[in-house]
GROMACS .gro file of C-alpha atoms in nm:
model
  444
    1UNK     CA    1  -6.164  20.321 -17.640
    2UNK     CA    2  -6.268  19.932 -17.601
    3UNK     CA    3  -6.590  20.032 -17.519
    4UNK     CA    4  -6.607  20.238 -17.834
    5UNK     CA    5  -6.428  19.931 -18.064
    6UNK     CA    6  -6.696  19.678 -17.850
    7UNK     CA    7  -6.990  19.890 -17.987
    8UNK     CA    8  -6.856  19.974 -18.328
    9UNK     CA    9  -6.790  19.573 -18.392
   10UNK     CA   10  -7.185  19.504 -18.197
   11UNK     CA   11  -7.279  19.753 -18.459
   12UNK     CA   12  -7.127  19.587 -18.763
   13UNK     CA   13  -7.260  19.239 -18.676
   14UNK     CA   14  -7.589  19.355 -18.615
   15UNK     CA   15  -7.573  19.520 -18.961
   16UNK     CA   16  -7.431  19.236 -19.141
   17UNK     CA   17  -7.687  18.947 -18.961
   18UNK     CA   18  -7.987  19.209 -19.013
   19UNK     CA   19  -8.093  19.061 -19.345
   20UNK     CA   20  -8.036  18.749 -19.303
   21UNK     CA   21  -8.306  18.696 -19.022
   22UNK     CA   22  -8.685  18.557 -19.080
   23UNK     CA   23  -8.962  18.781 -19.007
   24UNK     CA   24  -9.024  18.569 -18.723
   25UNK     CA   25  -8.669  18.604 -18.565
   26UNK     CA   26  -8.689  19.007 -18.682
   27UNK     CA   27  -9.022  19.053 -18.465
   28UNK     CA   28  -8.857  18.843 -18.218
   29UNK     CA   29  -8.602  19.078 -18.200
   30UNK     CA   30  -8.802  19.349 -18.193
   31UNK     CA   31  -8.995  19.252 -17.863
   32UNK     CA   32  -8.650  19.191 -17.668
   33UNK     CA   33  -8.516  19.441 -17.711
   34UNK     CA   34  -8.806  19.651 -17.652
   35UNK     CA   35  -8.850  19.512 -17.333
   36UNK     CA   36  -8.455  19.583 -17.238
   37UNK     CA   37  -8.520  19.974 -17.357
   38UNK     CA   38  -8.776  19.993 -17.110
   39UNK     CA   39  -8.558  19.845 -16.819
   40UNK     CA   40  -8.229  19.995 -16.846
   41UNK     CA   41  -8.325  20.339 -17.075
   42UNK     CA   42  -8.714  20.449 -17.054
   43UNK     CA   43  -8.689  20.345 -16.666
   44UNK     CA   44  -8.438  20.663 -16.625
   45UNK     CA   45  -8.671  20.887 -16.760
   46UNK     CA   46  -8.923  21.158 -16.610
   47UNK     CA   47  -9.187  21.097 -16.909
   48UNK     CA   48  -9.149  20.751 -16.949
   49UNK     CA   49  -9.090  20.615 -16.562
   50UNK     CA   50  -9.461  20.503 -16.483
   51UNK     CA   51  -9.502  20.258 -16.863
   52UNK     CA   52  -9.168  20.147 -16.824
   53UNK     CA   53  -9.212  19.991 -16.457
   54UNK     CA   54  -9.499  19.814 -16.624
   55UNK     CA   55  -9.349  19.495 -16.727
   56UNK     CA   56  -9.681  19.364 -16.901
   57UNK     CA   57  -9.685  19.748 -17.104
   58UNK     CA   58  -9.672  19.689 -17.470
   59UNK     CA   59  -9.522  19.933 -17.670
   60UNK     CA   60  -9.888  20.049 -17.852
   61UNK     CA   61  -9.923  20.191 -17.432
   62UNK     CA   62  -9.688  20.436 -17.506
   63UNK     CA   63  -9.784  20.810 -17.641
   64UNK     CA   64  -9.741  20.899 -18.020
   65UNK     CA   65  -9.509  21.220 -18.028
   66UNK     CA   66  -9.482  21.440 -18.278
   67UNK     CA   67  -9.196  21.702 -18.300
   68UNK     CA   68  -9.357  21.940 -18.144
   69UNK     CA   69  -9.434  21.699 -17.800
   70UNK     CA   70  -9.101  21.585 -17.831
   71UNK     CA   71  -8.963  21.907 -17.770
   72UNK     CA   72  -9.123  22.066 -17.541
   73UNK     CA   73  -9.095  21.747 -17.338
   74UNK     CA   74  -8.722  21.749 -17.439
   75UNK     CA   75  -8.563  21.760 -17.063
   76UNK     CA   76  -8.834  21.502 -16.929
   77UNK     CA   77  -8.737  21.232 -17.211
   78UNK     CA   78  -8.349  21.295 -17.244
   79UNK     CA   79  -8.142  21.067 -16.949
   80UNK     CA   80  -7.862  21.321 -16.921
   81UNK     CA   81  -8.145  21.577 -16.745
   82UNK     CA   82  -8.018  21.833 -17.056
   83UNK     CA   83  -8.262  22.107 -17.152
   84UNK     CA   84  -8.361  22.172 -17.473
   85UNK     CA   85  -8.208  22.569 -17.460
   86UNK     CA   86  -7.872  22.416 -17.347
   87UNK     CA   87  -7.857  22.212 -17.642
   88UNK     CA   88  -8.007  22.431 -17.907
   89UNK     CA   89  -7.730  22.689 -17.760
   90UNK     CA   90  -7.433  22.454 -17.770
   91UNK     CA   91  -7.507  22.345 -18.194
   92UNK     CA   92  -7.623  22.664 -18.264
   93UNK     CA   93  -7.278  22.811 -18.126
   94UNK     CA   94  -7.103  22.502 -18.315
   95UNK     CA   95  -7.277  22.603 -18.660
   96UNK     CA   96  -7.155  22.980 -18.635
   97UNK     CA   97  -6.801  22.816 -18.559
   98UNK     CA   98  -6.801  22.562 -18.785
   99UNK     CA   99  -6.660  22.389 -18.496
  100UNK     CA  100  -6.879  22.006 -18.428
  101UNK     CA  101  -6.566  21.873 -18.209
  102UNK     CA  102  -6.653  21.969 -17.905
  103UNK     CA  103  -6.913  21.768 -17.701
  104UNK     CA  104  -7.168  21.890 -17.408
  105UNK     CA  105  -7.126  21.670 -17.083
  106UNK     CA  106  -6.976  21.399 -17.299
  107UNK     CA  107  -7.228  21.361 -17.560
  108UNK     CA  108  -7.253  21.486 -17.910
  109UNK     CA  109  -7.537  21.739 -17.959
  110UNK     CA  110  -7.692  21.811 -18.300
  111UNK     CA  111  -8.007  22.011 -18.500
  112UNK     CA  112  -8.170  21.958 -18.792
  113UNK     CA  113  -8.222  22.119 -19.073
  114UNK     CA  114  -8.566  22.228 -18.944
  115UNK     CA  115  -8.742  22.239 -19.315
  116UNK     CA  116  -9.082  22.198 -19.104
  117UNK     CA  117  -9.038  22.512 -18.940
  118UNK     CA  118  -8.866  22.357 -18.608
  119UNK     CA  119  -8.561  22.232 -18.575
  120UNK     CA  120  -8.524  21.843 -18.380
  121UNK     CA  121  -8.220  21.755 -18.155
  122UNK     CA  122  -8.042  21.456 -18.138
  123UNK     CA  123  -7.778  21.336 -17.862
  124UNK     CA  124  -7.553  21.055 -17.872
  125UNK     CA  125  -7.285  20.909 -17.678
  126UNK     CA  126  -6.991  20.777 -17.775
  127UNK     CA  127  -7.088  20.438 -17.787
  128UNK     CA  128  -7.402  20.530 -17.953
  129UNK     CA  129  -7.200  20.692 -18.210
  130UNK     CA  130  -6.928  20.367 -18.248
  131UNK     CA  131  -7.258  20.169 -18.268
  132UNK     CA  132  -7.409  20.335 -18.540
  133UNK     CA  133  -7.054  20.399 -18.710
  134UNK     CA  134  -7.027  20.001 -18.717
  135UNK     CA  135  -7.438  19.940 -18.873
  136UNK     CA  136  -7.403  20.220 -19.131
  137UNK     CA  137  -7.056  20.079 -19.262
  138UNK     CA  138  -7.216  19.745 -19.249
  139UNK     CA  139  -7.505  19.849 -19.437
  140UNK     CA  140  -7.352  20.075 -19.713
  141UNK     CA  141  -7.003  20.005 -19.763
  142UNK     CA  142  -6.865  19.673 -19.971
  143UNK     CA  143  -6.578  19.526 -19.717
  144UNK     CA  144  -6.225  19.624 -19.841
  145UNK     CA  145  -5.873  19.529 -19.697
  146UNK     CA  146  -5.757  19.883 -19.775
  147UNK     CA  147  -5.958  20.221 -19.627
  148UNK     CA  148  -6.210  20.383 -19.868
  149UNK     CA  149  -6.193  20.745 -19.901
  150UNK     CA  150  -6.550  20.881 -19.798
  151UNK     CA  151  -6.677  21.237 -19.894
  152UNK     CA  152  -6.940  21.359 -19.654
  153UNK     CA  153  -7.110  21.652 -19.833
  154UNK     CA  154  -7.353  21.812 -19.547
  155UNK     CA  155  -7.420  22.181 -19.380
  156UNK     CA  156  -7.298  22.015 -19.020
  157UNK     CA  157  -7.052  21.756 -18.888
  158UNK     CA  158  -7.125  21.578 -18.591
  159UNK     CA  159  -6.983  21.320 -18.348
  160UNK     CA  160  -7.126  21.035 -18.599
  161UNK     CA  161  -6.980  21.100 -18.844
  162UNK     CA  162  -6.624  21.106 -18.705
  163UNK     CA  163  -6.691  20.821 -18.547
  164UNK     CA  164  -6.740  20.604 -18.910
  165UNK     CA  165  -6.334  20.749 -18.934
  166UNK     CA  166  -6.079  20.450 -18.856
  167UNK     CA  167  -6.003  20.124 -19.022
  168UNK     CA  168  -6.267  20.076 -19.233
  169UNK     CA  169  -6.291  20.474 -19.438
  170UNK     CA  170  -6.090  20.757 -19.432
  171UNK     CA  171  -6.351  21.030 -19.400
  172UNK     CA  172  -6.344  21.387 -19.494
  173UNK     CA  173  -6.634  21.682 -19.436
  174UNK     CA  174  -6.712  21.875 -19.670
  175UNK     CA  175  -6.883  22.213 -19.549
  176UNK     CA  176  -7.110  22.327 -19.763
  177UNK     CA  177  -7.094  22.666 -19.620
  178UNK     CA  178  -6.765  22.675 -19.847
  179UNK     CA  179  -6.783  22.809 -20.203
  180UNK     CA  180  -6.905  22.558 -20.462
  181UNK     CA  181  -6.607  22.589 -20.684
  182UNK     CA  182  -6.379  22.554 -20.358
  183UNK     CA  183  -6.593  22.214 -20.307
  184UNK     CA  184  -6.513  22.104 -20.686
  185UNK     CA  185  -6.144  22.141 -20.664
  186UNK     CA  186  -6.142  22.016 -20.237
  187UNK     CA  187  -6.343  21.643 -20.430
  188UNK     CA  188  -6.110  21.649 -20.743
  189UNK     CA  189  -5.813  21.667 -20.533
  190UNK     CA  190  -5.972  21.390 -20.276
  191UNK     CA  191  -6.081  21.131 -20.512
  192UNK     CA  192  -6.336  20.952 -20.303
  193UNK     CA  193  -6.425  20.615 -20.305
  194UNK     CA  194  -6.783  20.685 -20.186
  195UNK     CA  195  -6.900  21.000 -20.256
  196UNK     CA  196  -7.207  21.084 -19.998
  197UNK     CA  197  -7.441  21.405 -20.041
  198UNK     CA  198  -7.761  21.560 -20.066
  199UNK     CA  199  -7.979  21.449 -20.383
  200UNK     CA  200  -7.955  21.782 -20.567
  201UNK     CA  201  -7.606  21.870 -20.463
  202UNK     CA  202  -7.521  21.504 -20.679
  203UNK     CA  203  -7.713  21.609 -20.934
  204UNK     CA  204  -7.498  21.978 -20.967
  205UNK     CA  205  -7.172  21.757 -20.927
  206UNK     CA  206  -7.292  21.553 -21.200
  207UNK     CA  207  -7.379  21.813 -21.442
  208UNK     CA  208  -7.054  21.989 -21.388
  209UNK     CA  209  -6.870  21.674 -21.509
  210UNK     CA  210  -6.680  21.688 -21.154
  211UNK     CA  211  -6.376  21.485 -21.251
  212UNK     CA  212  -6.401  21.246 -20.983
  213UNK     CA  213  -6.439  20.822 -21.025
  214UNK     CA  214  -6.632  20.689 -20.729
  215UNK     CA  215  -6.732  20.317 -20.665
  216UNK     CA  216  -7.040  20.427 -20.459
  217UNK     CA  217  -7.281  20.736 -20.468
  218UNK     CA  218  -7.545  20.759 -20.202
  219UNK     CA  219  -7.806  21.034 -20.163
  220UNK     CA  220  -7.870  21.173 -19.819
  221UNK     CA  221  -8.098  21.416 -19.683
  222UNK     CA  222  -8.337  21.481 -19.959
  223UNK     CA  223  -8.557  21.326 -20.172
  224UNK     CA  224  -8.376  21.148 -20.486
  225UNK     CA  225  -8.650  21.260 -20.787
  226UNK     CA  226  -8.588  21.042 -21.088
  227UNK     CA  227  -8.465  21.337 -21.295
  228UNK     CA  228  -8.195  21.396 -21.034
  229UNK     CA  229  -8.127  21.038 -21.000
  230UNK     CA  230  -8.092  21.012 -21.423
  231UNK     CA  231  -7.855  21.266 -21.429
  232UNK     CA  232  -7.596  21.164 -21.165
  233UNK     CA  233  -7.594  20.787 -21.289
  234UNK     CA  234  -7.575  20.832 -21.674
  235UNK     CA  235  -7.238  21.067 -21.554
  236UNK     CA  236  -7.093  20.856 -21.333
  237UNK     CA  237  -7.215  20.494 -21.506
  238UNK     CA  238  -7.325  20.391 -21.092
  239UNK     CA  239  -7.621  20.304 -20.945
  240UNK     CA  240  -7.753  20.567 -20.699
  241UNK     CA  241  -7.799  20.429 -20.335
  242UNK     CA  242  -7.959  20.609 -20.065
  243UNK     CA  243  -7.942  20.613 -19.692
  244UNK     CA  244  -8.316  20.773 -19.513
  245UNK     CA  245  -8.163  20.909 -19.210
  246UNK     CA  246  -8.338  21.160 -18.988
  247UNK     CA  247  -8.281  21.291 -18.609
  248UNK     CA  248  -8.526  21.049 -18.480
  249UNK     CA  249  -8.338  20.749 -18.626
  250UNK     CA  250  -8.146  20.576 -18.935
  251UNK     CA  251  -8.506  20.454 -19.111
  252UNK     CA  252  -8.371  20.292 -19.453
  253UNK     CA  253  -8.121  20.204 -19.639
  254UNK     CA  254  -8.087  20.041 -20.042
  255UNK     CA  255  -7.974  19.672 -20.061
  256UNK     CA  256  -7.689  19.544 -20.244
  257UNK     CA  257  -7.999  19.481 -20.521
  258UNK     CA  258  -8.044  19.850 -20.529
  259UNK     CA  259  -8.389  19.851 -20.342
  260UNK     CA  260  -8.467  20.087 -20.040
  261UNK     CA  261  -8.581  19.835 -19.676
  262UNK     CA  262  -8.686  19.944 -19.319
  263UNK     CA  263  -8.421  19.916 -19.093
  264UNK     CA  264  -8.669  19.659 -18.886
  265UNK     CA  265  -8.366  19.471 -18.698
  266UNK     CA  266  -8.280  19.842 -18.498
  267UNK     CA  267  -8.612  19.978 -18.544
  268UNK     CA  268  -8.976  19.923 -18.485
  269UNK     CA  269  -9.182  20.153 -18.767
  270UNK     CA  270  -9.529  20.152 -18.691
  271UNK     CA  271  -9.807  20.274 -18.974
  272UNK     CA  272 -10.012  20.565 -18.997
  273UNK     CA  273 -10.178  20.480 -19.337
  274UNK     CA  274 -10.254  20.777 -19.622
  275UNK     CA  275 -10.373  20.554 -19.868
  276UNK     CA  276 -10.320  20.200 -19.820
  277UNK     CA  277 -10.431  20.089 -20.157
  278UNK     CA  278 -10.112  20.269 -20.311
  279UNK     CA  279  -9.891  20.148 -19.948
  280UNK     CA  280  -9.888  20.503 -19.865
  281UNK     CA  281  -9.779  20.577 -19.477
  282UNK     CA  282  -9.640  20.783 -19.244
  283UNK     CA  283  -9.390  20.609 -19.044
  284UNK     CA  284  -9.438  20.586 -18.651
  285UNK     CA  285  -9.067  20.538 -18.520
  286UNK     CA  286  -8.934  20.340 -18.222
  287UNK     CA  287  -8.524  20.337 -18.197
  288UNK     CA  288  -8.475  20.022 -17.982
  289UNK     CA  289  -8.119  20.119 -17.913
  290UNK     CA  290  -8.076  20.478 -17.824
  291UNK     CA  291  -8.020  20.560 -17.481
  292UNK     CA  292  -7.938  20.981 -17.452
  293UNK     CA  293  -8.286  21.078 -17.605
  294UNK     CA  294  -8.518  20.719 -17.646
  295UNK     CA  295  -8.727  20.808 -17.947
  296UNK     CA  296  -9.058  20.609 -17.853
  297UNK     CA  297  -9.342  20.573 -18.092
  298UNK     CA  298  -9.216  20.936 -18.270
  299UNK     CA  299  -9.490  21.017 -18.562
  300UNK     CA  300  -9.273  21.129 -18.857
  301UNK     CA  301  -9.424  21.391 -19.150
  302UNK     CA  302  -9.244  21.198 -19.405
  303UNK     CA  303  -9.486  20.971 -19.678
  304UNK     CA  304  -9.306  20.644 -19.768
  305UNK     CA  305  -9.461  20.376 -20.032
  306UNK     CA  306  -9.427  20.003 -19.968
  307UNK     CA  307  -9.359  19.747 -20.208
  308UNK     CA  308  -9.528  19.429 -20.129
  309UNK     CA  309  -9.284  19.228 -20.357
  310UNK     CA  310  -9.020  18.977 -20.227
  311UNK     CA  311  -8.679  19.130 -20.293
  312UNK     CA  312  -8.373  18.945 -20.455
  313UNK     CA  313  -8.149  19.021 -20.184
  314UNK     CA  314  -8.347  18.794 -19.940
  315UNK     CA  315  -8.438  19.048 -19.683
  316UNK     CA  316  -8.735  18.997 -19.464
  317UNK     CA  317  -8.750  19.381 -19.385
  318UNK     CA  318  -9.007  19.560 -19.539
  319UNK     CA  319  -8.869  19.737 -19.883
  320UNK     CA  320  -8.976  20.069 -19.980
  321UNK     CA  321  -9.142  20.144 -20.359
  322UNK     CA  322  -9.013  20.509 -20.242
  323UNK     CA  323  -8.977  20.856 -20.039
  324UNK     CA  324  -9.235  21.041 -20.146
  325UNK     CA  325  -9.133  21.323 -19.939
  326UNK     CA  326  -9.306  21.550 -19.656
  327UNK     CA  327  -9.663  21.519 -19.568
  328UNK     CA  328  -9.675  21.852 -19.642
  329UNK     CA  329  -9.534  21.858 -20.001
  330UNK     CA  330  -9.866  21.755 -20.104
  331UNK     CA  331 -10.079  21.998 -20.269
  332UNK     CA  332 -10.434  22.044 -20.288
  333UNK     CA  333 -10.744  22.085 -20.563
  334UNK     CA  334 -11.099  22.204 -20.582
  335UNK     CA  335 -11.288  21.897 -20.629
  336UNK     CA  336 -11.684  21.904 -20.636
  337UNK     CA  337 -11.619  21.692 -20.342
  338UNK     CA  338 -11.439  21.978 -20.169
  339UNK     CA  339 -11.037  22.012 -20.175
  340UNK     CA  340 -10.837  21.708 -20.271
  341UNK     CA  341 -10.480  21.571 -20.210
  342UNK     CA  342 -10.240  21.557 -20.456
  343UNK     CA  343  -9.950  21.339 -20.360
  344UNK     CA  344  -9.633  21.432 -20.420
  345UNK     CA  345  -9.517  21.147 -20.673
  346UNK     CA  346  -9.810  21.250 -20.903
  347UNK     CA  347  -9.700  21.586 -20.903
  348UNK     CA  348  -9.362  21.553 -20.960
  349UNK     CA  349  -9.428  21.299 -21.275
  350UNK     CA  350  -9.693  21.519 -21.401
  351UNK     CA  351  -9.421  21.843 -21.403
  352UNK     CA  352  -9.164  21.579 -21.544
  353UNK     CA  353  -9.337  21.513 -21.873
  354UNK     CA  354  -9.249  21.883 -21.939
  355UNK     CA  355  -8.899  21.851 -21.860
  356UNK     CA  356  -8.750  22.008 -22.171
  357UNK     CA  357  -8.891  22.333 -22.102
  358UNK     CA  358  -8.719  22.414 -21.773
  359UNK     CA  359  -8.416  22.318 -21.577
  360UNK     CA  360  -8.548  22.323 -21.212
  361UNK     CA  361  -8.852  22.426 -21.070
  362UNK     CA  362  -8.994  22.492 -20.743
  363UNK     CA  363  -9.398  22.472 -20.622
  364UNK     CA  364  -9.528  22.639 -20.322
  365UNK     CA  365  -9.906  22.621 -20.233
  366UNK     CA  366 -10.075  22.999 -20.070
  367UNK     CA  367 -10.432  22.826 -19.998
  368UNK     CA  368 -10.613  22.821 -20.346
  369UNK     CA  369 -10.301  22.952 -20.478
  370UNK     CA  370  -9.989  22.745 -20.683
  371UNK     CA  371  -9.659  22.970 -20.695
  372UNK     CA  372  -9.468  22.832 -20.967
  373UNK     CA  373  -9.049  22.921 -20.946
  374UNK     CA  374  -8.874  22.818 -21.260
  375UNK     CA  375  -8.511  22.801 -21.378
  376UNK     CA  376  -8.493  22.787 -21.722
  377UNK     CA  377  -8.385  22.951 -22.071
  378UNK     CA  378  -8.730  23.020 -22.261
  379UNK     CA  379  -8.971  23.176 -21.973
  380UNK     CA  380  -9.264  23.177 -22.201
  381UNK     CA  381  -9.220  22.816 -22.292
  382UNK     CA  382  -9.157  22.689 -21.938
  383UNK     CA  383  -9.483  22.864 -21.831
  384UNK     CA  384  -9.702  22.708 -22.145
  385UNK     CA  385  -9.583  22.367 -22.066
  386UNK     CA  386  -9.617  22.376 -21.707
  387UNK     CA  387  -9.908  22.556 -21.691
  388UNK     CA  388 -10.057  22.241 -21.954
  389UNK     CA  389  -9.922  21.981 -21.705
  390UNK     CA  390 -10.116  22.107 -21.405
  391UNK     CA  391 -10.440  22.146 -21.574
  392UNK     CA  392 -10.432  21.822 -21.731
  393UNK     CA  393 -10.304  21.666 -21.408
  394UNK     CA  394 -10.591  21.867 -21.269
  395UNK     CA  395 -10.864  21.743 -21.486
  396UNK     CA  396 -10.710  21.390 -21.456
  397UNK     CA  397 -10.875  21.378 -21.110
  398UNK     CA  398 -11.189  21.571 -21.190
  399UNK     CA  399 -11.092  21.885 -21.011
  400UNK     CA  400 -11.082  22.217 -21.132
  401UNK     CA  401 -10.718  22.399 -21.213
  402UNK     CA  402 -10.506  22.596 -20.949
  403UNK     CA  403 -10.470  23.002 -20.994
  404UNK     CA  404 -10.096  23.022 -21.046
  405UNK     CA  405  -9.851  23.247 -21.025
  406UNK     CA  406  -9.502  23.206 -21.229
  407UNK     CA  407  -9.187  23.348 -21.141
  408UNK     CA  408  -8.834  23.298 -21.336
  409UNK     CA  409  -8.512  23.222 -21.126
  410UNK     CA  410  -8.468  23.015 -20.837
  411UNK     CA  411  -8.230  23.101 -20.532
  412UNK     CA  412  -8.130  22.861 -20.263
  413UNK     CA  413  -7.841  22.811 -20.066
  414UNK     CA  414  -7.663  22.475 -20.044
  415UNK     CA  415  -7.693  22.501 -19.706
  416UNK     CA  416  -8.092  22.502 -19.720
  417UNK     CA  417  -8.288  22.144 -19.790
  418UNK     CA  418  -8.432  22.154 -20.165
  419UNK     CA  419  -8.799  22.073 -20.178
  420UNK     CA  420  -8.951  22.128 -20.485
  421UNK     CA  421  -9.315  22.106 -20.307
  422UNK     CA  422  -9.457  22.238 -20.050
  423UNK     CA  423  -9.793  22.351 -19.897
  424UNK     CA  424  -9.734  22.653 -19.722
  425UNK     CA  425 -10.071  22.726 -19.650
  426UNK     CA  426 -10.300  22.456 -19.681
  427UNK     CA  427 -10.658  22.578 -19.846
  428UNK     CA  428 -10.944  22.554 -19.615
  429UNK     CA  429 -11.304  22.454 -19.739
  430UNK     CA  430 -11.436  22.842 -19.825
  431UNK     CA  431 -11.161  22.943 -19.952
  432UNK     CA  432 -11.257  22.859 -20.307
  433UNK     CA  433 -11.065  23.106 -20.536
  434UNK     CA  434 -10.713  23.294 -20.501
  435UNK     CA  435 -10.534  23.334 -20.160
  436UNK     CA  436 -10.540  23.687 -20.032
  437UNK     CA  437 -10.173  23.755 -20.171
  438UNK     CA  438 -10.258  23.673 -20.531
  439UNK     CA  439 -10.534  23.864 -20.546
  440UNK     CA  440 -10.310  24.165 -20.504
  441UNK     CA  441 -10.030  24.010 -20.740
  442UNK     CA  442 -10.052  23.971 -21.117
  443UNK     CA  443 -10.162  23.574 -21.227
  444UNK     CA  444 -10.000  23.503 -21.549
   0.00000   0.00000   0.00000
């Protein structure tokens, strides 16, 4: 217990003094502790042993991992010598219980929600867990003398998230296996303080009129589209915050001046550029205090934006102009050049301008081939409109339209991600004209 209270309090300071530090003391920071993962964590490990003993290795000496690596490395980079079957087993049999209490050889095992077609792990400790309890409340929450009810919306519990419960929140899960009108009356009844969810389960609170008076809404797990983000704050008169959280670390969080920044003073994110003109990346990830599973130059699939400009809340850590998303929510176009990417911002703003017309859509690419899912009162409408958007989008960039293929209705579970995009099938350089399913399936 007071090693759990030391790291929950280490936690808190560290997320208090985070933003206050130069970019000078940050990279400072960085490079300590760094070199004290690699002595008392990376040293433990099979895959890591031989860099680690290296005192003069830098951190660009290590591998980039992707998911894939990761896992099938899982038992040679974890320090508990836990296999990757006897963890998927243990929170796979938690999920069908509903049942997150119960830890495997003392540490808390968890999955994600495996939108990319696998699904990651992440272990933590106890004091891993107190630790991160202490930084998130630091970062997010306003300090209060009294405890603020938090409402943790999310398809799993876990070991961190009990561990944010004590003087500082009251916190309550909220299974979203449950029926949505069970949630509804389970918040009304609650009356949270903070209110903390997925991006489009907000938005479905919001345009239900939830009776409910929070003093902070953040967005988890998904990306907040402005639409979404409209919605929820012209209810609820708040500004919406997020916290960019993902198995391989806690990567950003909004400022008290509502503006998303690297978490830089726990973190080292190293660039894979996209486009750095627009500040387009893909973040390279390097958790400098996790101990159970080290996460070591990890090569996420998620495209953030930077903004260059100074923020008001005088932190040196990088700020975000965005989340774009997954690498693979962009979509692709014939070009005379060959097939060109369409990032995922321009899509979504292009499909905006038509808002009117639909409620929600969803867009999946099959090769040459946009299917277009749509939720919304006047079919024929939606499909004009939409249909107008993408070819001038299309000829915006000189490249010829997509075949499409509409479909009215949308069904998704709560418990699934939403992504509006996504390239299921990227188009390769022959494949000029419909994918092999449209051509047996009527284009409207």
């Amino acid at each position: 217990m007071m090693f759990s209270s030391f790291s929950f309090i280490k936690g808190y300071i560290n997320g208090k003094l985070g933003k206050r530090m130069s970019r000078e003391q940050l990279l400072a920071k960085q490079s300590r502790l760094f070199k004290v993962l690699k002595k008392e964590v990376l040293k433990k490990t099979e895959f890591y042993k031989a860099l680690a003993c290296d005192e003069n290795s830098a951190l660009e000496s290590f591998p980039v991992l992707d998911k894939k690596a990761l896992l099938q490395n899982f038992k040679a980079i974890n320090t508990l010598g836990l296999t990757r079957v006897q963890c998927e087993q243990h929170a796979e049999k938690a999920e069908r219980s509903r049942d997150f209490s119960k830890p495997l050889r003392g540490v808390s095992v968890g999955l994600s929600s495996g939108t990319s077609g696998q699904r990651g792990i992440f272990l933590t400790k106890p004091n891993e867990q107190a630790e991160w309890a202490g930084y998130i409340i630091a970062k997010n929450l306003p300090f209060r003398l009294k405890p603020q009810r938090v409402a943790l919306l999310l398809r799993s519990n876990n070991g961190l998230y009990e561990a944010s419960r004590g003087l500082f929140v009251r916190y309550r899960f909220f299974d979203l296996l449950a029926p949505f009108e069970d949630i509804v009356q389970a918040l009304e009844a609650y009356q949270p303080d903070v209110l903390i969810a997925p991006a489009q389960l907000l938005g479905q609170i919001a345009e239900r009129k939830i009776t409910i008076s929070p003093s902070k809404i953040i967005s988890v797990a998904e990306v907040l589209e402005e639409d979404v983000r409209e919605c929820i704050e012209q209810e609820y008169k708040l500004r919406v915050d997020e916290i960019y959280q993902c198995t391989e670390g806690y990567i950003a969080s909004t400022c008290s001046h509502g503006h998303l920044h690297l978490n830089e003073d726990i973190l080292v994110i190293e660039k894979s550029w996209l486009d750095k003109d627009s500040g387009r990346f893909m973040p390279i990830v390097t958790d400098l205090r996790r101990s159970s599973l080290p996460i070591v130059r990890f090569k996420l699939d998620d495209i953030l934006q930077l903004d260059h400009k100074p923020c008001a809340c005088g932190s040196s850590m990088l700020r975000l102009a965005k989340i774009e998303g997954r690498n693979d929510d962009s979509l692709w176009l014939l070009s005379a050049d060959g097939w060109q990417r369409l990032f995922p911002d321009v899509i979504r703003r292009a499909i905006m301008m038509c808002s009117k017309n639909y409620n929600d859509y969803r867009i999946e690419q099959w090769q040459a081939c946009w299917h277009v899912a749509v939720d919304c009162d006047d079919f024929d409408s939606a499909q004009a409109s939409i249909r107008q958007a993408i070819e001038e989008l299309a000829a915006s960039y000189s490249c010829e339209p997509p075949k499409i293929v509409f479909k009215q209705g949308i069904h998704q579970s709560m418990m699934q991600k939403c992504r509006r995009l996504a390239c299921k099938e990227r188009p390769q350089e022959e494949a000029k004209n419909a994918c092999e399913f449209c051509l047996e399936t009527d284009i409207t």
